[in-house]
Amino acid sequence: GRTNDVVYSVASLPRHLVPLLRYWWHSAPERHRRISQSYAAIIALAANEHAALIPEAGADPLVRRSGYRSLHRTEAALEEAAAVVDMLASEYGVRARVIGQAELAAAEPALTETGAGAVHWLDPWTVSEPGALVSAYADLFTRCGGTLFNGDAATLKPAAGGGFEVRCRDGRIDAEAAVVALGPWSPDLLRRFGYRFPMVRKRGYHRHFDGGKKLHLPLQDPAFGYVLAPMAKGLRVTTGAELSGRQGSLRPIQLDRAEIAARGLLDLGAAVEAEPWSGVRPCMPDMLPVVGAAPRHKGLWMNFGHGHQGLTLGPATGRLLAECMAGEQPFVDASAFSPARY
Ligand SMILES: Cc1cc2nc3c(=O)[nH]c(=O)nc-3n(C[C@H](O)[C@H](O)[C@H](O)COP(=O)(O)OP(=O)(O)OC[C@H]3O[C@@H](n4cnc5c(N)ncnc54)[C@H](O)[C@@H]3O)c2cc1C
């Protein structure tokens, strides 16, 4: 709460207290190191899984493969970041380059403030329209023979003759197996089946700005806890984590602060939307997604809790789940992600 990365309202803290305490417990250095190794194993394969789908889905124009930058406003902050770059390179093979103020200014001429320079993270891919990417994948799924139904997942229940049933707009569907993949809504549904999953729900906001200057690559501004990204609708300002009530804050204070900070870096132009968008990042206390079989219900499977990186991880955890369901050898060790750990 001391910086703009994370804010909370005291009134909503009781809702977050137990998951947060477990989050803190898992943040102890040795536990965090083990978690990072499990996370690294799957995140390292995430872009490959997208790579297999992107051309098939005709989504190449949506994807940039040139990384993103983190701006550091002072020499001390840049030096600290350089030490993290060295650590991540030696422990996890993450590729990044520390660039000075002049190189940053040349790469992003729109910036009127370049601080001490930046870290250019070279490996990440970024997307100009995440919703369009997901729609392209959904179209690919139907072209490959899949069928999409709309319905209320809360109607999911064990079927009389075995398996599961769920109500859809087009009627009832019976299936041998069901996957609960409802992001932040998953624990609520699973409670009805007797499972209690603690979850840290981190709300984030974004808003687009247009009519000002443009950036070539997304730019993180860690001093003010937000990201500026060139998107199809304009420059998007995205905030960090708000530990709020179910509906979020009425006045997204992090977004207000981020907008002021961003206006100090470049000409942002005017807001595109009258109201900002907000969504919830479904974070598990041990920071790993929940992927695998429900411990006490044959045929019930889970795939949720992807936290800050659900778009990135979707194809990888989808493949992992499919391999577990088909009884195949999983392409990464599935044990760290097992629902049975809760
Ligand atoms: C501000 C912000 C920025 C983010 N940035 C990134 C990023 O840069 N990269 C990245 O990889 N990830 C990012 N994420 C995280 C990412 O959005 C999530 O991890 C991801 O959406 C989780 O996917 P999911 O399918 O599990 O859940 P969701 O995307 O939340 O989908 C769950 C779906 O279930 C539906 N649903 C709920 N209840 C029912 C019901 N009863 N019946 C039927 N349907 C129901 C909901 O409507 C929803 O469509 C960001 C999140 C936020 C909030």
Coordinates of C-alpha atoms and ligand atoms in Angstrom, one line a residue:
G1 CA 0.0 0.0 0.0
R2 CA 3.0 2.4 0.2
T3 CA 3.4 2.5 -3.6
N4 CA 1.0 2.5 -6.5
D5 CA 1.6 -1.2 -7.3
V6 CA -0.8 -2.5 -4.6
V7 CA -3.6 -0.7 -2.9
Y8 CA -6.2 -2.0 -0.4
S9 CA -9.2 -0.7 1.4
V10 CA -9.3 -1.5 5.1
A11 CA -13.0 -2.4 4.8
S12 CA -12.3 -5.2 2.4
L13 CA -9.2 -6.6 4.1
P14 CA -11.1 -9.3 6.1
R15 CA -12.1 -10.8 2.7
H16 CA -8.4 -11.1 1.7
L17 CA -6.8 -11.8 5.1
V18 CA -6.6 -15.6 5.1
P19 CA -5.4 -16.0 1.4
L20 CA -2.9 -13.1 2.0
L21 CA -1.5 -14.8 5.1
R22 CA -0.9 -18.0 3.1
Y23 CA 0.6 -15.9 0.3
W24 CA 3.0 -14.4 2.8
W25 CA 3.9 -17.9 4.1
H26 CA 4.7 -19.1 0.6
S27 CA 6.8 -16.0 0.0
A28 CA 9.5 -17.2 2.4
P29 CA 12.8 -17.4 0.4
E30 CA 13.2 -21.2 0.2
R31 CA 9.5 -21.8 -0.6
H32 CA 9.5 -19.0 -3.1
R33 CA 12.6 -20.5 -4.8
R34 CA 10.9 -23.9 -5.2
I35 CA 7.7 -22.3 -6.5
S36 CA 9.7 -20.2 -9.0
Q37 CA 11.3 -23.4 -10.3
S38 CA 7.9 -25.0 -11.0
Y39 CA 6.6 -21.8 -12.5
A40 CA 9.7 -21.4 -14.7
A41 CA 9.2 -24.9 -16.1
I42 CA 5.8 -24.0 -17.5
I43 CA 6.2 -20.3 -18.3
A44 CA 9.3 -21.2 -20.4
L45 CA 7.1 -23.2 -22.7
A46 CA 4.2 -20.8 -22.8
A47 CA 5.2 -18.9 -25.9
N48 CA 5.9 -22.2 -27.8
E49 CA 2.4 -23.3 -27.2
H50 CA 1.1 -20.0 -28.6
A51 CA 3.5 -20.3 -31.5
A52 CA 1.7 -23.6 -32.5
L53 CA -1.7 -21.9 -32.5
I54 CA -1.0 -18.3 -33.8
P55 CA -0.5 -19.1 -37.5
E56 CA -3.3 -21.7 -37.6
A57 CA -5.6 -19.1 -36.0
G58 CA -4.5 -16.4 -38.5
A59 CA -3.5 -14.3 -35.5
D60 CA 0.1 -13.3 -36.6
P61 CA -0.7 -9.6 -37.1
L62 CA -1.8 -9.4 -33.4
V63 CA 1.5 -10.5 -32.0
R64 CA 4.8 -8.6 -31.4
R65 CA 7.8 -10.7 -30.7
S66 CA 10.2 -8.0 -29.6
G67 CA 9.8 -7.9 -25.8
Y68 CA 9.0 -4.9 -23.6
R69 CA 10.9 -2.3 -21.6
S70 CA 11.0 -1.3 -17.9
L71 CA 11.8 2.4 -17.5
H72 CA 14.0 3.3 -14.5
R73 CA 13.8 6.9 -13.4
T74 CA 17.0 7.0 -11.3
E75 CA 20.6 5.6 -11.6
A76 CA 20.1 3.8 -8.4
A77 CA 16.9 2.1 -9.6
L78 CA 18.6 1.2 -12.9
E79 CA 21.5 -0.4 -11.1
E80 CA 19.2 -2.4 -8.9
A81 CA 17.3 -3.6 -12.0
A82 CA 20.6 -4.5 -13.6
A83 CA 21.4 -6.8 -10.6
V84 CA 18.0 -8.5 -11.1
V85 CA 18.7 -8.9 -14.8
D86 CA 22.0 -10.7 -13.9
M87 CA 20.3 -13.0 -11.4
L88 CA 17.4 -13.9 -13.8
A89 CA 19.9 -14.6 -16.6
S90 CA 22.1 -16.9 -14.5
E91 CA 19.3 -18.7 -12.6
Y92 CA 16.6 -18.9 -15.4
G93 CA 18.2 -18.0 -18.7
V94 CA 16.0 -14.9 -19.0
R95 CA 17.4 -12.6 -21.7
A96 CA 17.4 -8.8 -21.2
R97 CA 19.6 -5.8 -22.0
V98 CA 20.2 -2.7 -19.8
I99 CA 20.0 0.3 -22.1
G100 CA 21.0 3.9 -21.3
Q101 CA 18.9 7.0 -21.5
A102 CA 20.1 7.9 -25.0
E103 CA 19.3 4.5 -26.4
L104 CA 15.9 4.6 -24.9
A105 CA 15.2 8.0 -26.3
A106 CA 16.3 6.8 -29.8
A107 CA 14.1 3.7 -29.6
E108 CA 11.0 5.6 -28.3
P109 CA 11.2 9.2 -29.6
A110 CA 7.8 9.9 -28.2
L111 CA 9.2 9.9 -24.6
T112 CA 9.8 13.3 -23.2
E113 CA 11.3 11.8 -20.0
T114 CA 13.6 8.8 -20.2
G115 CA 14.9 8.6 -16.6
A116 CA 18.2 6.8 -16.3
G117 CA 17.4 4.3 -19.0
A118 CA 15.6 1.0 -19.1
V119 CA 15.8 -2.8 -19.1
H120 CA 14.7 -4.3 -22.4
W121 CA 13.3 -7.7 -21.7
L122 CA 13.9 -9.5 -25.0
D123 CA 11.9 -12.8 -24.7
P124 CA 8.3 -11.8 -24.0
W125 CA 5.8 -11.5 -26.8
T126 CA 3.0 -9.0 -26.5
V127 CA -0.4 -8.7 -28.1
S128 CA -2.2 -5.7 -29.5
E129 CA -5.7 -7.0 -28.8
P130 CA -5.9 -9.9 -26.4
G131 CA -9.7 -10.4 -26.9
A132 CA -9.1 -10.8 -30.7
L133 CA -6.4 -13.4 -30.0
V134 CA -8.8 -15.4 -27.8
S135 CA -11.6 -15.1 -30.4
A136 CA -9.2 -16.3 -33.1
Y137 CA -8.4 -19.3 -30.9
A138 CA -12.1 -20.0 -30.3
D139 CA -12.7 -19.9 -34.1
L140 CA -9.8 -22.3 -34.6
F141 CA -11.3 -24.6 -32.0
T142 CA -14.6 -24.7 -33.9
R143 CA -12.9 -25.1 -37.3
C144 CA -11.1 -28.2 -35.8
G145 CA -14.5 -29.7 -35.0
G146 CA -15.1 -28.3 -31.5
T147 CA -18.5 -26.9 -30.4
L148 CA -19.0 -23.9 -28.2
F149 CA -22.1 -23.7 -26.0
N150 CA -23.3 -20.9 -23.7
G151 CA -24.7 -21.7 -20.3
D152 CA -24.5 -21.2 -16.6
A153 CA -21.7 -23.2 -15.1
A154 CA -23.4 -22.9 -11.7
T155 CA -25.8 -25.6 -13.0
L156 CA -23.0 -28.2 -13.1
K157 CA -23.8 -31.3 -11.1
P158 CA -23.1 -35.0 -11.1
A159 CA -25.4 -36.8 -13.6
A160 CA -27.6 -39.6 -12.3
G161 CA -26.0 -42.2 -14.6
G162 CA -22.4 -41.0 -14.0
G163 CA -20.5 -38.1 -15.4
F164 CA -21.8 -34.6 -15.2
E165 CA -24.6 -32.4 -16.6
V166 CA -24.8 -28.7 -17.1
R167 CA -27.6 -26.4 -18.5
C168 CA -26.9 -24.5 -21.6
R169 CA -29.1 -22.1 -23.7
D170 CA -29.6 -25.0 -26.1
G171 CA -30.6 -27.5 -23.4
R172 CA -28.9 -29.9 -21.1
I173 CA -25.4 -31.3 -21.9
D174 CA -24.2 -34.6 -20.4
A175 CA -20.6 -35.5 -20.4
E176 CA -18.2 -38.0 -19.0
A177 CA -15.9 -35.3 -17.8
A178 CA -16.2 -31.6 -16.9
V179 CA -13.4 -28.9 -16.5
V180 CA -13.9 -26.0 -14.1
A181 CA -12.0 -23.1 -15.7
L182 CA -13.9 -20.1 -14.4
G183 CA -10.9 -18.0 -13.3
P184 CA -11.8 -16.0 -10.1
W185 CA -15.3 -17.6 -10.1
S186 CA -13.9 -21.2 -9.8
P187 CA -13.6 -21.4 -6.0
D188 CA -17.3 -20.4 -5.6
L189 CA -18.5 -23.2 -7.9
L190 CA -16.2 -25.8 -6.4
R191 CA -17.4 -25.0 -2.9
R192 CA -20.6 -26.7 -3.9
F193 CA -18.6 -29.9 -4.5
G194 CA -17.0 -29.6 -1.1
Y195 CA -13.6 -28.0 -2.2
R196 CA -12.3 -24.9 -0.5
F197 CA -9.7 -23.0 -2.5
P198 CA -8.2 -19.8 -1.0
M199 CA -7.6 -17.2 -3.7
V200 CA -6.0 -13.8 -3.6
R201 CA -8.2 -11.7 -6.0
K202 CA -6.2 -8.8 -7.4
R203 CA -8.3 -6.3 -9.3
G204 CA -6.6 -4.4 -12.1
Y205 CA -7.8 -1.5 -14.3
H206 CA -7.0 -0.3 -17.8
R207 CA -8.0 2.5 -20.0
H208 CA -6.9 3.5 -23.6
F209 CA -5.7 6.9 -24.7
D210 CA -5.7 8.2 -28.2
G211 CA -4.7 11.3 -30.2
G212 CA -1.3 11.7 -28.5
K213 CA 2.1 10.1 -29.2
K214 CA 2.7 6.4 -29.8
L215 CA 5.1 3.9 -28.3
H216 CA 6.7 1.0 -30.3
L217 CA 6.9 -1.4 -27.4
P218 CA 5.1 -1.7 -24.0
L219 CA 6.8 0.3 -21.3
Q220 CA 6.6 -0.6 -17.6
D221 CA 7.0 2.3 -15.2
P222 CA 7.8 0.4 -11.9
A223 CA 8.1 3.6 -9.8
F224 CA 4.4 4.1 -10.3
G225 CA 3.3 0.5 -10.7
Y226 CA 1.7 0.5 -14.2
V227 CA 2.3 -0.4 -17.8
L228 CA 1.8 1.7 -21.0
A229 CA 1.2 -0.5 -24.0
P230 CA 0.5 0.2 -27.6
M231 CA -2.8 -1.5 -28.4
A232 CA -5.3 -1.6 -31.3
K233 CA -7.5 0.9 -29.4
G234 CA -4.7 3.3 -28.5
L235 CA -2.1 3.5 -25.7
R236 CA -3.3 1.3 -22.8
V237 CA -2.5 2.2 -19.2
T238 CA -2.8 -0.9 -17.0
T239 CA -2.6 -0.8 -13.2
G240 CA -1.2 -3.2 -10.6
A241 CA -3.2 -4.9 -7.8
E242 CA -6.2 -3.6 -5.9
L243 CA -7.4 -5.7 -2.9
S244 CA -10.9 -4.5 -3.0
G245 CA -14.5 -5.7 -2.4
R246 CA -16.3 -7.7 -5.1
Q247 CA -17.3 -4.7 -7.2
G248 CA -13.9 -2.9 -7.1
S249 CA -13.4 0.7 -6.1
L250 CA -15.7 3.4 -7.3
R251 CA -12.8 5.6 -8.1
P252 CA -9.8 3.6 -9.4
I253 CA -7.1 5.6 -7.6
Q254 CA -4.3 3.6 -9.1
L255 CA -5.4 4.4 -12.6
D256 CA -5.6 8.1 -11.7
R257 CA -2.1 8.1 -10.3
A258 CA -0.8 6.0 -13.3
E259 CA -2.3 8.5 -15.8
I260 CA -0.6 11.4 -14.1
A261 CA 2.7 9.6 -14.1
A262 CA 2.3 8.6 -17.8
R263 CA 1.5 12.2 -18.8
G264 CA 4.9 13.0 -17.3
L265 CA 6.5 10.6 -19.8
L266 CA 4.7 11.5 -23.1
D267 CA 1.7 13.2 -24.7
L268 CA -1.0 10.6 -23.9
G269 CA -3.9 12.3 -25.7
A270 CA -7.5 11.8 -24.5
A271 CA -9.2 8.8 -22.8
V272 CA -11.0 6.6 -25.3
E273 CA -13.5 5.1 -22.9
A274 CA -15.8 7.0 -20.5
E275 CA -15.1 4.4 -17.8
P276 CA -12.1 2.2 -17.3
W277 CA -12.3 -1.5 -17.7
S278 CA -11.5 -3.7 -14.7
G279 CA -10.9 -7.4 -14.1
V280 CA -9.7 -9.7 -11.4
R281 CA -6.5 -11.7 -11.5
P282 CA -7.1 -15.1 -9.9
C283 CA -4.0 -15.6 -7.8
M284 CA -3.4 -18.8 -5.7
P285 CA -1.6 -18.3 -2.4
D286 CA 1.3 -20.4 -3.7
M287 CA 1.4 -18.5 -6.9
L288 CA 0.9 -21.6 -9.1
P289 CA -2.2 -22.4 -11.2
V290 CA -4.5 -25.3 -10.3
V291 CA -4.4 -27.9 -13.1
G292 CA -5.5 -31.5 -12.8
A293 CA -8.1 -33.9 -11.4
A294 CA -10.5 -33.1 -8.6
P295 CA -9.3 -35.2 -5.7
R296 CA -12.8 -36.6 -4.8
H297 CA -14.9 -36.5 -8.0
K298 CA -14.0 -38.9 -10.9
G299 CA -14.3 -37.0 -14.2
L300 CA -14.1 -33.5 -12.6
W301 CA -11.1 -31.5 -13.6
M302 CA -9.7 -28.0 -12.8
N303 CA -7.8 -25.4 -14.7
F304 CA -7.8 -22.0 -13.0
G305 CA -5.7 -19.7 -10.7
H306 CA -3.4 -18.3 -13.5
G307 CA -2.9 -15.0 -11.6
H308 CA -1.2 -12.3 -13.6
Q309 CA -0.4 -14.6 -16.6
G310 CA -3.5 -16.4 -17.7
L311 CA -3.4 -15.2 -21.3
T312 CA 0.2 -16.2 -21.5
L313 CA -0.3 -19.6 -19.8
G314 CA -3.6 -20.6 -21.3
P315 CA -2.3 -22.8 -24.2
A316 CA 0.4 -24.4 -21.9
T317 CA -1.9 -25.3 -19.0
G318 CA -4.6 -26.3 -21.5
R319 CA -2.2 -28.8 -23.1
L320 CA -1.1 -30.0 -19.6
L321 CA -4.7 -30.6 -18.6
A322 CA -5.5 -32.4 -21.9
E323 CA -2.5 -34.7 -21.4
C324 CA -3.5 -35.5 -17.8
M325 CA -7.1 -36.2 -18.9
A326 CA -6.0 -38.4 -21.8
G327 CA -3.6 -40.3 -19.4
E328 CA -0.6 -39.3 -21.5
Q329 CA 2.9 -38.4 -20.2
P330 CA 2.5 -34.6 -19.4
F331 CA 5.0 -32.3 -21.2
V332 CA 5.9 -30.7 -17.8
D333 CA 5.8 -32.2 -14.3
A334 CA 2.2 -31.7 -13.3
S335 CA 2.6 -32.5 -9.5
A336 CA 3.3 -28.8 -8.4
F337 CA -0.1 -27.8 -10.1
S338 CA -2.2 -30.6 -8.6
P339 CA -5.5 -29.5 -7.0
A340 CA -4.8 -32.0 -4.3
R341 CA -2.3 -29.6 -2.7
Y342 CA -5.2 -27.6 -1.2
Ligands
LIG1 C1 -5.7 -5.7 -15.5 C2 -5.3 -7.0 -15.9 C3 -4.2 -7.2 -16.7 C4 -3.7 -8.4 -17.1 N1 -2.7 -8.6 -17.9 C5 -2.3 -9.8 -18.3 C6 -1.2 -9.9 -19.2 O1 -0.5 -9.0 -19.6 N2 -0.8 -11.2 -19.5 C7 -1.4 -12.3 -19.1 O2 -1.1 -13.4 -19.5 N3 -2.5 -12.2 -18.2 C8 -2.9 -11.0 -17.8 N4 -3.9 -10.8 -16.9 C9 -4.5 -12.1 -16.3 C10 -5.5 -12.8 -17.1 O3 -6.5 -11.9 -17.6 C11 -6.1 -13.9 -16.3 O4 -5.1 -14.7 -15.7 C12 -7.0 -14.8 -17.2 O5 -8.0 -14.0 -17.7 C13 -7.5 -16.0 -16.4 O6 -8.2 -16.7 -17.4 P1 -9.4 -17.7 -17.0 O7 -9.9 -18.2 -18.3 O8 -8.9 -18.6 -16.0 O9 -10.4 -16.7 -16.3 P2 -11.3 -15.5 -16.9 O10 -10.6 -14.9 -18.1 O11 -11.7 -14.6 -15.8 O12 -12.5 -16.3 -17.5 C14 -13.5 -16.8 -16.7 C15 -14.8 -16.8 -17.4 O13 -15.8 -17.5 -16.7 C16 -17.0 -16.9 -16.9 N5 -18.0 -17.3 -15.9 C17 -18.0 -17.0 -14.5 N6 -19.0 -17.6 -13.9 C18 -19.7 -18.3 -14.9 C19 -20.8 -19.1 -14.8 N7 -21.5 -19.3 -13.7 N8 -21.3 -19.7 -16.0 C20 -20.6 -19.5 -17.2 N9 -19.5 -18.7 -17.2 C21 -19.0 -18.1 -16.1 C22 -16.7 -15.4 -16.8 O14 -17.7 -14.6 -17.4 C23 -15.4 -15.4 -17.6 O15 -15.6 -15.2 -19.0 C24 -4.4 -9.6 -16.6 C25 -5.5 -9.4 -15.7 C26 -6.0 -8.2 -15.4 C27 -7.2 -8.0 -14.5

